Amino acid sequence: MAPLNSRSHENILNAVVEELSDTRAQDIPLRIPSLVKKLHQCQGLIEHSGSASATSAISRLNTLITAKLSSRAPEKRWAGIVLVKTVIEWSNWDILSGAGQWTRIILQILKKPDSVQTKTLGIVTLTRIFIVLAKFPTLVRELVTPNLPAYLTTCLNLISKVSNNSSTNRSLKDDRSLLQYVFESFNILLPRYATIFRPFLSQLEYLLRSCIVHQDYIINTPTLNAARKLFAGLHFCAPKNTNAEYWTLSLRSLVKQTHTTSTYVFRSIIEDWRPPDGLVLPVLNSFDFAQVISEPIKGPLGVAVWTEMHCGIARLIDCLHIMESFFIVETAIPVAIPVGAIMDLLCRQWSVLLPTSNVVDMYNKEIGLDERSKLFSGLPEIHVAGLRALGAMVRSELRASVYLLLTTLLPLCGLSLPKHCLRGMSNILRRCADDCLSTDNFPQATIPAPQSNENSKHKSTSNPDAFTSDKEASISKSIDSKVHSAAKALLPILLYHLDVSLMHPTVRNALDRAAVLTNNKRAMLGSVLNHAPGTADTDPPASILTHLVRAYGGAIEIDPLVRPRLPVIAVSGKGTGGVLSDELDDLTDERFAYAPEDLANFPAPLFSMEGKEEDDDVLMDDGLESSIKPAASFGKRPDVGEVEQMEGIDDESAKQPKEERRKVAVQPSTLPGNTFLDEYRAAILPEEVVDNDDDEEDEPESFEVEMGPALTRLMAKYEGEESSDDSSESNYDLEAEVKDHDVEDAADYVR
């Protein structure tokens, strides 16, 4: 299907406006899904409204949305909120600057007796508007600062009511259907607008104390979790430069509250634990043991009192869950964690165990069996809550340590790991991919400013945020850079040093996805080089080579994958006639037999560097490709017949015995190049025969020897035993001795 052009988008947008105008109030909820889908097709037009006709269509749509929000019909108000949520996602600066009117109308809708669905959608839409506006300082000052306090007050009035004639003391309403959505909205907006939340700090503290623990009324688990996260994030509202102190004091108060509750819950047993210095806890006596178990006064946390054993166990578990939330919620600045106090608290919880035998020394005889049995039935949940709190505290540091350990070990033994080890590491591998893909590690999307053209020149100058850098306009959140750095370093190791044939396909896909989305060159290169093979029933998965080339096509380590060339072999010697040391060794091999007349046709070096000094670090480019003369085969030795055919050995030479053809008559005049001759003679001839001086009278015209390293050693031996006779006699004796031995006997003789 061909993409729609700008004109088609305008037609669709005009059709949406006409349909909204003509639809009756009772029918509009049924039409909204299709209208929203059509608006999604016009996303590009709404983001960049360049032409006058497009600007006119968008203006008509905005006017119609405002009319729907202000309508008396609840169906139209609901439809107007849906349209605002849809349009605000990809609006430009001009449309966002007019969102203040929509914000004020939706705030009025929240105060009306509309349905829960309408109010829930209004909370979600306003939250999204405030998030989008956070990228523009000017709009924050003009729209968020005057409207967000009204939004906070409205939301607090929706879920609570003022009690005891005090504006700070609030109690929950009986209708708690909006409680979770309000807390979730506050959790999102609090880190972005902490200064605006600061006047509401005391109201939130008082209200949250009745929501973070189980009370007589029922609060579902998602609402409890949202309330606990909001309670742990109140340090954002602390006065300037006191965020860390507020967070630490709140956590210490929670630790003391947990100790106080434990003193009452564990009264039926005699604990081995002793409180540390400075920790003052209530002391129980015989009168207290005679009463029903309860916490008569509010503890340091300020939560309500409780009665009965099941309520005490639930309160103890709630305190441990709140402690877990303190370590889950991100902090504004680095904080000091009281590790010693926390570990002492957890050790106290874990020291109370179920009796393994009939031990009565640990029982408090003043407490009945019924209370002690209830305590033992709740111990597993208490221990699990303590483990979760400990896991949340050490999770970040532990993950970073595990990643660093695997980064060191896997290059040494990763390819030797069996299948069950790799499958056991699946959770670690997936978590590594998730840590690399954390949304906090990517730059936040920016909303484009209006384009400056003939139809919108008067608007482009009205956007002062267009001159603000993304760094100043975006809201950065605190992230654990240590975990992210360790996961980023581990990702290439996982893709290159593990046997992908034993890895689960979903895990490998997650690692590849993380490598591509994070634009990690080393990880993508490792995935391409260590490609996952196919199975008997399935084809190999698609390679991410295209993503690698698209991102790093010009990198020198990527170019050989896309345009492979022959391997470069170092050349020994200088000049055009240099002989490769590897090729010289091949000449001595028994399977590579060259006749004397074939040396003139010996293949030239892989590339010519005539007139230049050799440099091993020189990189071949396209201009050198024409000078490359490849050998016969790479990775496979050719047969003798192939060598003969390749080197041009005629039939008569081929019919000669092997021993005869392996003798080389060195004719200086027939060798191509003095450098080749000098190196060849220096390699296989005795020193007194090789004469590099200008005196050519001592140089023999012809000399027959057998090739091979063994013969070279044999000639060296004869060289030491030769007398001072002339060179012709020495050569004659050496030739006679060589004829008496074949190559194998000569090799055995040398050995």
PDB file of C-alpha atoms in Angstrom, residues 348-568:
ATOM      1  CA  ARG A 348      16.354 -10.686  64.299  1.00  0.00           C
ATOM      2  CA  GLN A 349      13.523 -11.781  62.025  1.00  0.00           C
ATOM      3  CA  TRP A 350      15.438 -14.788  60.736  1.00  0.00           C
ATOM      4  CA  SER A 351      16.632 -15.907  64.182  1.00  0.00           C
ATOM      5  CA  VAL A 352      13.068 -16.898  65.099  1.00  0.00           C
ATOM      6  CA  LEU A 353      12.640 -20.373  63.614  1.00  0.00           C
ATOM      7  CA  LEU A 354      10.174 -23.195  63.855  1.00  0.00           C
ATOM      8  CA  PRO A 355      11.172 -25.676  66.573  1.00  0.00           C
ATOM      9  CA  THR A 356      12.754 -28.814  65.143  1.00  0.00           C
ATOM     10  CA  SER A 357      12.241 -30.795  68.400  1.00  0.00           C
ATOM     11  CA  ASN A 358      10.362 -30.548  71.658  1.00  0.00           C
ATOM     12  CA  VAL A 359      12.394 -27.596  72.915  1.00  0.00           C
ATOM     13  CA  VAL A 360      10.671 -25.675  75.674  1.00  0.00           C
ATOM     14  CA  ASP A 361      13.532 -23.397  76.718  1.00  0.00           C
ATOM     15  CA  MET A 362      12.709 -20.904  73.960  1.00  0.00           C
ATOM     16  CA  TYR A 363       9.039 -20.588  74.949  1.00  0.00           C
ATOM     17  CA  ASN A 364       7.649 -17.895  77.198  1.00  0.00           C
ATOM     18  CA  LYS A 365       5.584 -19.835  79.730  1.00  0.00           C
ATOM     19  CA  GLU A 366       3.361 -16.828  80.428  1.00  0.00           C
ATOM     20  CA  ILE A 367       1.973 -16.932  76.861  1.00  0.00           C
ATOM     21  CA  GLY A 368      -0.470 -19.583  75.770  1.00  0.00           C
ATOM     22  CA  LEU A 369      -0.032 -22.167  73.062  1.00  0.00           C
ATOM     23  CA  ASP A 370      -2.661 -20.567  70.814  1.00  0.00           C
ATOM     24  CA  GLU A 371      -0.714 -17.326  70.340  1.00  0.00           C
ATOM     25  CA  ARG A 372       2.544 -19.195  69.807  1.00  0.00           C
ATOM     26  CA  SER A 373       0.950 -21.405  67.135  1.00  0.00           C
ATOM     27  CA  LYS A 374      -0.334 -18.332  65.290  1.00  0.00           C
ATOM     28  CA  LEU A 375       3.171 -16.884  65.351  1.00  0.00           C
ATOM     29  CA  PHE A 376       4.721 -20.044  63.915  1.00  0.00           C
ATOM     30  CA  SER A 377       2.119 -20.127  61.140  1.00  0.00           C
ATOM     31  CA  GLY A 378       3.100 -16.604  60.043  1.00  0.00           C
ATOM     32  CA  LEU A 379       6.880 -17.026  60.245  1.00  0.00           C
ATOM     33  CA  PRO A 380       7.359 -18.132  56.604  1.00  0.00           C
ATOM     34  CA  GLU A 381       5.718 -14.954  55.300  1.00  0.00           C
ATOM     35  CA  ILE A 382       7.846 -12.824  57.627  1.00  0.00           C
ATOM     36  CA  HIS A 383      11.041 -14.520  56.457  1.00  0.00           C
ATOM     37  CA  VAL A 384      10.089 -14.119  52.791  1.00  0.00           C
ATOM     38  CA  ALA A 385       9.363 -10.403  53.300  1.00  0.00           C
ATOM     39  CA  GLY A 386      12.775 -10.017  54.925  1.00  0.00           C
ATOM     40  CA  LEU A 387      14.469 -11.756  52.016  1.00  0.00           C
ATOM     41  CA  ARG A 388      12.702  -9.472  49.549  1.00  0.00           C
ATOM     42  CA  ALA A 389      13.865  -6.395  51.471  1.00  0.00           C
ATOM     43  CA  LEU A 390      17.437  -7.688  51.499  1.00  0.00           C
ATOM     44  CA  GLY A 391      17.269  -8.545  47.798  1.00  0.00           C
ATOM     45  CA  ALA A 392      16.040  -5.041  46.953  1.00  0.00           C
ATOM     46  CA  MET A 393      18.873  -3.505  48.981  1.00  0.00           C
ATOM     47  CA  VAL A 394      21.678  -5.476  47.349  1.00  0.00           C
ATOM     48  CA  ARG A 395      20.072  -5.963  43.948  1.00  0.00           C
ATOM     49  CA  SER A 396      21.879  -3.170  42.151  1.00  0.00           C
ATOM     50  CA  GLU A 397      25.276  -3.866  43.674  1.00  0.00           C
ATOM     51  CA  LEU A 398      24.844  -7.611  43.257  1.00  0.00           C
ATOM     52  CA  ARG A 399      23.866  -7.335  39.593  1.00  0.00           C
ATOM     53  CA  ALA A 400      26.849  -5.152  38.842  1.00  0.00           C
ATOM     54  CA  SER A 401      29.183  -7.603  40.598  1.00  0.00           C
ATOM     55  CA  VAL A 402      27.729 -10.589  38.730  1.00  0.00           C
ATOM     56  CA  TYR A 403      28.095  -8.781  35.396  1.00  0.00           C
ATOM     57  CA  LEU A 404      31.723  -7.906  36.103  1.00  0.00           C
ATOM     58  CA  LEU A 405      32.460 -11.482  37.162  1.00  0.00           C
ATOM     59  CA  LEU A 406      30.952 -12.918  33.979  1.00  0.00           C
ATOM     60  CA  THR A 407      32.852 -10.364  31.897  1.00  0.00           C
ATOM     61  CA  THR A 408      36.079 -11.782  33.318  1.00  0.00           C
ATOM     62  CA  LEU A 409      35.229 -15.500  33.242  1.00  0.00           C
ATOM     63  CA  LEU A 410      33.329 -16.022  29.996  1.00  0.00           C
ATOM     64  CA  PRO A 411      36.246 -15.188  27.650  1.00  0.00           C
ATOM     65  CA  LEU A 412      38.182 -17.990  29.371  1.00  0.00           C
ATOM     66  CA  CYS A 413      35.568 -20.743  29.536  1.00  0.00           C
ATOM     67  CA  GLY A 414      32.407 -19.499  27.824  1.00  0.00           C
ATOM     68  CA  LEU A 415      32.594 -21.740  24.766  1.00  0.00           C
ATOM     69  CA  SER A 416      33.089 -24.856  26.917  1.00  0.00           C
ATOM     70  CA  LEU A 417      29.962 -24.381  29.036  1.00  0.00           C
ATOM     71  CA  PRO A 418      27.447 -27.241  28.634  1.00  0.00           C
ATOM     72  CA  LYS A 419      23.835 -26.774  27.677  1.00  0.00           C
ATOM     73  CA  HIS A 420      22.389 -27.003  31.191  1.00  0.00           C
ATOM     74  CA  CYS A 421      24.711 -24.198  32.376  1.00  0.00           C
ATOM     75  CA  LEU A 422      23.625 -21.893  29.574  1.00  0.00           C
ATOM     76  CA  ARG A 423      19.961 -22.631  30.192  1.00  0.00           C
ATOM     77  CA  GLY A 424      20.522 -21.942  33.893  1.00  0.00           C
ATOM     78  CA  MET A 425      21.998 -18.544  33.015  1.00  0.00           C
ATOM     79  CA  SER A 426      18.970 -17.533  30.935  1.00  0.00           C
ATOM     80  CA  ASN A 427      17.556 -15.215  33.596  1.00  0.00           C
ATOM     81  CA  ILE A 428      20.903 -13.443  33.971  1.00  0.00           C
ATOM     82  CA  LEU A 429      21.200 -12.994  30.212  1.00  0.00           C
ATOM     83  CA  ARG A 430      17.672 -11.607  29.912  1.00  0.00           C
ATOM     84  CA  ARG A 431      18.260  -9.241  32.820  1.00  0.00           C
ATOM     85  CA  CYS A 432      21.470  -8.032  31.199  1.00  0.00           C
ATOM     86  CA  ALA A 433      19.535  -7.221  28.030  1.00  0.00           C
ATOM     87  CA  ASP A 434      16.875  -5.407  30.073  1.00  0.00           C
ATOM     88  CA  ASP A 435      19.481  -3.348  31.917  1.00  0.00           C
ATOM     89  CA  CYS A 436      20.992  -2.322  28.593  1.00  0.00           C
ATOM     90  CA  LEU A 437      17.528  -1.384  27.292  1.00  0.00           C
ATOM     91  CA  SER A 438      16.449   0.614  30.336  1.00  0.00           C
ATOM     92  CA  THR A 439      14.441   3.632  29.165  1.00  0.00           C
ATOM     93  CA  ASP A 440      16.463   5.847  31.465  1.00  0.00           C
ATOM     94  CA  ASN A 441      19.533   5.161  29.339  1.00  0.00           C
ATOM     95  CA  PHE A 442      18.080   6.653  26.169  1.00  0.00           C
ATOM     96  CA  PRO A 443      17.581  10.334  25.404  1.00  0.00           C
ATOM     97  CA  GLN A 444      14.017  11.411  25.803  1.00  0.00           C
ATOM     98  CA  ALA A 445      12.043  12.097  22.668  1.00  0.00           C
ATOM     99  CA  THR A 446      11.615  15.700  21.802  1.00  0.00           C
ATOM    100  CA  ILE A 447       8.543  17.250  20.270  1.00  0.00           C
ATOM    101  CA  PRO A 448       9.423  19.091  17.076  1.00  0.00           C
ATOM    102  CA  ALA A 449       8.964  22.785  16.893  1.00  0.00           C
ATOM    103  CA  PRO A 450       6.929  24.217  14.017  1.00  0.00           C
ATOM    104  CA  GLN A 451       8.753  24.449  10.723  1.00  0.00           C
ATOM    105  CA  SER A 452       9.646  27.867   9.547  1.00  0.00           C
ATOM    106  CA  ASN A 453       8.055  28.376   6.128  1.00  0.00           C
ATOM    107  CA  GLU A 454       6.049  31.034   4.389  1.00  0.00           C
ATOM    108  CA  ASN A 455       2.822  30.093   6.164  1.00  0.00           C
ATOM    109  CA  SER A 456       4.222  29.830   9.658  1.00  0.00           C
ATOM    110  CA  LYS A 457       6.951  32.457   9.954  1.00  0.00           C
ATOM    111  CA  HIS A 458       4.870  34.423  12.392  1.00  0.00           C
ATOM    112  CA  LYS A 459       4.575  31.355  14.666  1.00  0.00           C
ATOM    113  CA  SER A 460       8.147  30.136  14.724  1.00  0.00           C
ATOM    114  CA  THR A 461       9.389  33.231  16.509  1.00  0.00           C
ATOM    115  CA  SER A 462       6.848  32.721  19.329  1.00  0.00           C
ATOM    116  CA  ASN A 463       8.555  29.545  20.543  1.00  0.00           C
ATOM    117  CA  PRO A 464      11.345  30.535  22.950  1.00  0.00           C
ATOM    118  CA  ASP A 465      11.963  26.852  23.757  1.00  0.00           C
ATOM    119  CA  ALA A 466      13.209  26.330  20.189  1.00  0.00           C
ATOM    120  CA  PHE A 467      16.522  27.881  21.295  1.00  0.00           C
ATOM    121  CA  THR A 468      16.787  25.663  24.372  1.00  0.00           C
ATOM    122  CA  SER A 469      18.968  22.597  24.131  1.00  0.00           C
ATOM    123  CA  ASP A 470      17.490  19.191  24.771  1.00  0.00           C
ATOM    124  CA  LYS A 471      19.707  18.789  27.811  1.00  0.00           C
ATOM    125  CA  GLU A 472      18.151  21.828  29.467  1.00  0.00           C
ATOM    126  CA  ALA A 473      14.604  20.997  28.425  1.00  0.00           C
ATOM    127  CA  SER A 474      14.549  17.316  29.258  1.00  0.00           C
ATOM    128  CA  ILE A 475      13.964  15.908  32.709  1.00  0.00           C
ATOM    129  CA  SER A 476      16.755  13.532  33.657  1.00  0.00           C
ATOM    130  CA  LYS A 477      16.107  10.803  36.173  1.00  0.00           C
ATOM    131  CA  SER A 478      18.614   9.237  38.498  1.00  0.00           C
ATOM    132  CA  ILE A 479      19.809   5.889  37.161  1.00  0.00           C
ATOM    133  CA  ASP A 480      22.225   3.300  38.377  1.00  0.00           C
ATOM    134  CA  SER A 481      25.084   3.945  36.010  1.00  0.00           C
ATOM    135  CA  LYS A 482      27.189   1.192  37.561  1.00  0.00           C
ATOM    136  CA  VAL A 483      24.697  -1.529  36.605  1.00  0.00           C
ATOM    137  CA  HIS A 484      24.213  -0.074  33.136  1.00  0.00           C
ATOM    138  CA  SER A 485      27.951   0.161  32.479  1.00  0.00           C
ATOM    139  CA  ALA A 486      28.531  -3.406  33.654  1.00  0.00           C
ATOM    140  CA  ALA A 487      25.662  -4.728  31.508  1.00  0.00           C
ATOM    141  CA  LYS A 488      26.906  -2.787  28.486  1.00  0.00           C
ATOM    142  CA  ALA A 489      30.382  -4.308  28.886  1.00  0.00           C
ATOM    143  CA  LEU A 490      28.981  -7.821  29.327  1.00  0.00           C
ATOM    144  CA  LEU A 491      26.700  -7.781  26.263  1.00  0.00           C
ATOM    145  CA  PRO A 492      29.469  -8.250  23.625  1.00  0.00           C
ATOM    146  CA  ILE A 493      31.009 -11.030  25.724  1.00  0.00           C
ATOM    147  CA  LEU A 494      27.711 -12.930  25.819  1.00  0.00           C
ATOM    148  CA  LEU A 495      27.256 -12.701  22.062  1.00  0.00           C
ATOM    149  CA  TYR A 496      30.800 -13.756  21.156  1.00  0.00           C
ATOM    150  CA  HIS A 497      32.039 -16.123  23.867  1.00  0.00           C
ATOM    151  CA  LEU A 498      29.006 -18.385  24.318  1.00  0.00           C
ATOM    152  CA  ASP A 499      27.912 -21.351  22.215  1.00  0.00           C
ATOM    153  CA  VAL A 500      24.796 -19.960  20.595  1.00  0.00           C
ATOM    154  CA  SER A 501      23.720 -23.389  19.384  1.00  0.00           C
ATOM    155  CA  LEU A 502      23.008 -24.312  23.021  1.00  0.00           C
ATOM    156  CA  MET A 503      21.347 -21.011  23.913  1.00  0.00           C
ATOM    157  CA  HIS A 504      17.580 -20.666  23.977  1.00  0.00           C
ATOM    158  CA  PRO A 505      16.370 -18.782  20.860  1.00  0.00           C
ATOM    159  CA  THR A 506      14.365 -16.252  22.865  1.00  0.00           C
ATOM    160  CA  VAL A 507      17.429 -15.373  24.922  1.00  0.00           C
ATOM    161  CA  ARG A 508      19.549 -14.896  21.809  1.00  0.00           C
ATOM    162  CA  ASN A 509      16.837 -12.710  20.265  1.00  0.00           C
ATOM    163  CA  ALA A 510      16.750 -10.568  23.409  1.00  0.00           C
ATOM    164  CA  LEU A 511      20.527 -10.083  23.276  1.00  0.00           C
ATOM    165  CA  ASP A 512      20.439  -9.203  19.564  1.00  0.00           C
ATOM    166  CA  ARG A 513      17.621  -6.763  20.159  1.00  0.00           C
ATOM    167  CA  ALA A 514      19.550  -5.064  22.954  1.00  0.00           C
ATOM    168  CA  ALA A 515      22.649  -4.821  20.763  1.00  0.00           C
ATOM    169  CA  VAL A 516      20.728  -3.180  17.904  1.00  0.00           C
ATOM    170  CA  LEU A 517      18.643  -0.782  20.001  1.00  0.00           C
ATOM    171  CA  THR A 518      21.609   0.381  22.071  1.00  0.00           C
ATOM    172  CA  ASN A 519      23.742   0.753  18.909  1.00  0.00           C
ATOM    173  CA  ASN A 520      26.528  -1.290  20.523  1.00  0.00           C
ATOM    174  CA  LYS A 521      29.105  -1.894  17.790  1.00  0.00           C
ATOM    175  CA  ARG A 522      31.081  -4.574  19.641  1.00  0.00           C
ATOM    176  CA  ALA A 523      27.918  -6.467  20.533  1.00  0.00           C
ATOM    177  CA  MET A 524      26.547  -6.375  16.979  1.00  0.00           C
ATOM    178  CA  LEU A 525      29.922  -7.445  15.592  1.00  0.00           C
ATOM    179  CA  GLY A 526      30.040 -10.366  18.018  1.00  0.00           C
ATOM    180  CA  SER A 527      26.536 -11.417  16.999  1.00  0.00           C
ATOM    181  CA  VAL A 528      27.475 -11.388  13.312  1.00  0.00           C
ATOM    182  CA  LEU A 529      30.706 -13.335  13.820  1.00  0.00           C
ATOM    183  CA  ASN A 530      29.058 -15.857  16.167  1.00  0.00           C
ATOM    184  CA  HIS A 531      25.858 -16.354  14.212  1.00  0.00           C
ATOM    185  CA  ALA A 532      23.277 -18.784  15.560  1.00  0.00           C
ATOM    186  CA  PRO A 533      23.028 -21.939  13.421  1.00  0.00           C
ATOM    187  CA  GLY A 534      19.787 -23.497  12.281  1.00  0.00           C
ATOM    188  CA  THR A 535      18.331 -26.784  13.432  1.00  0.00           C
ATOM    189  CA  ALA A 536      17.132 -29.822  11.553  1.00  0.00           C
ATOM    190  CA  ASP A 537      13.612 -28.383  11.409  1.00  0.00           C
ATOM    191  CA  THR A 538      14.255 -24.655  11.253  1.00  0.00           C
ATOM    192  CA  ASP A 539      16.404 -22.310   9.205  1.00  0.00           C
ATOM    193  CA  PRO A 540      19.120 -20.162  10.783  1.00  0.00           C
ATOM    194  CA  PRO A 541      17.803 -16.916  12.251  1.00  0.00           C
ATOM    195  CA  ALA A 542      18.284 -13.687  10.374  1.00  0.00           C
ATOM    196  CA  SER A 543      21.606 -11.952  10.862  1.00  0.00           C
ATOM    197  CA  ILE A 544      21.836  -8.393  12.164  1.00  0.00           C
ATOM    198  CA  LEU A 545      24.580  -7.586   9.643  1.00  0.00           C
ATOM    199  CA  THR A 546      22.319  -5.065   7.926  1.00  0.00           C
ATOM    200  CA  HIS A 547      21.885  -3.121  11.182  1.00  0.00           C
ATOM    201  CA  LEU A 548      25.633  -3.243  11.782  1.00  0.00           C
ATOM    202  CA  VAL A 549      26.441  -1.928   8.302  1.00  0.00           C
ATOM    203  CA  ARG A 550      23.791   0.763   8.546  1.00  0.00           C
ATOM    204  CA  ALA A 551      25.250   2.054  11.815  1.00  0.00           C
ATOM    205  CA  TYR A 552      28.989   1.469  11.288  1.00  0.00           C
ATOM    206  CA  GLY A 553      29.450   0.820   7.576  1.00  0.00           C
ATOM    207  CA  GLY A 554      32.590   2.963   7.413  1.00  0.00           C
ATOM    208  CA  ALA A 555      34.417   1.260  10.295  1.00  0.00           C
ATOM    209  CA  ILE A 556      37.584  -0.577   9.260  1.00  0.00           C
ATOM    210  CA  GLU A 557      36.639  -3.744  11.162  1.00  0.00           C
ATOM    211  CA  ILE A 558      33.234  -3.877   9.444  1.00  0.00           C
ATOM    212  CA  ASP A 559      34.511  -3.401   5.886  1.00  0.00           C
ATOM    213  CA  PRO A 560      36.019  -6.940   5.532  1.00  0.00           C
ATOM    214  CA  LEU A 561      32.640  -8.455   6.418  1.00  0.00           C
ATOM    215  CA  VAL A 562      30.901  -6.570   3.634  1.00  0.00           C
ATOM    216  CA  ARG A 563      33.701  -6.620   1.028  1.00  0.00           C
ATOM    217  CA  PRO A 564      35.950  -9.575   1.865  1.00  0.00           C
ATOM    218  CA  ARG A 565      39.459  -9.636   0.361  1.00  0.00           C
ATOM    219  CA  LEU A 566      42.266 -12.197   0.201  1.00  0.00           C
ATOM    220  CA  PRO A 567      44.388 -12.486   3.321  1.00  0.00           C
ATOM    221  CA  VAL A 568      47.473 -10.295   3.418  1.00  0.00           C
TER     222      VAL A 568
END
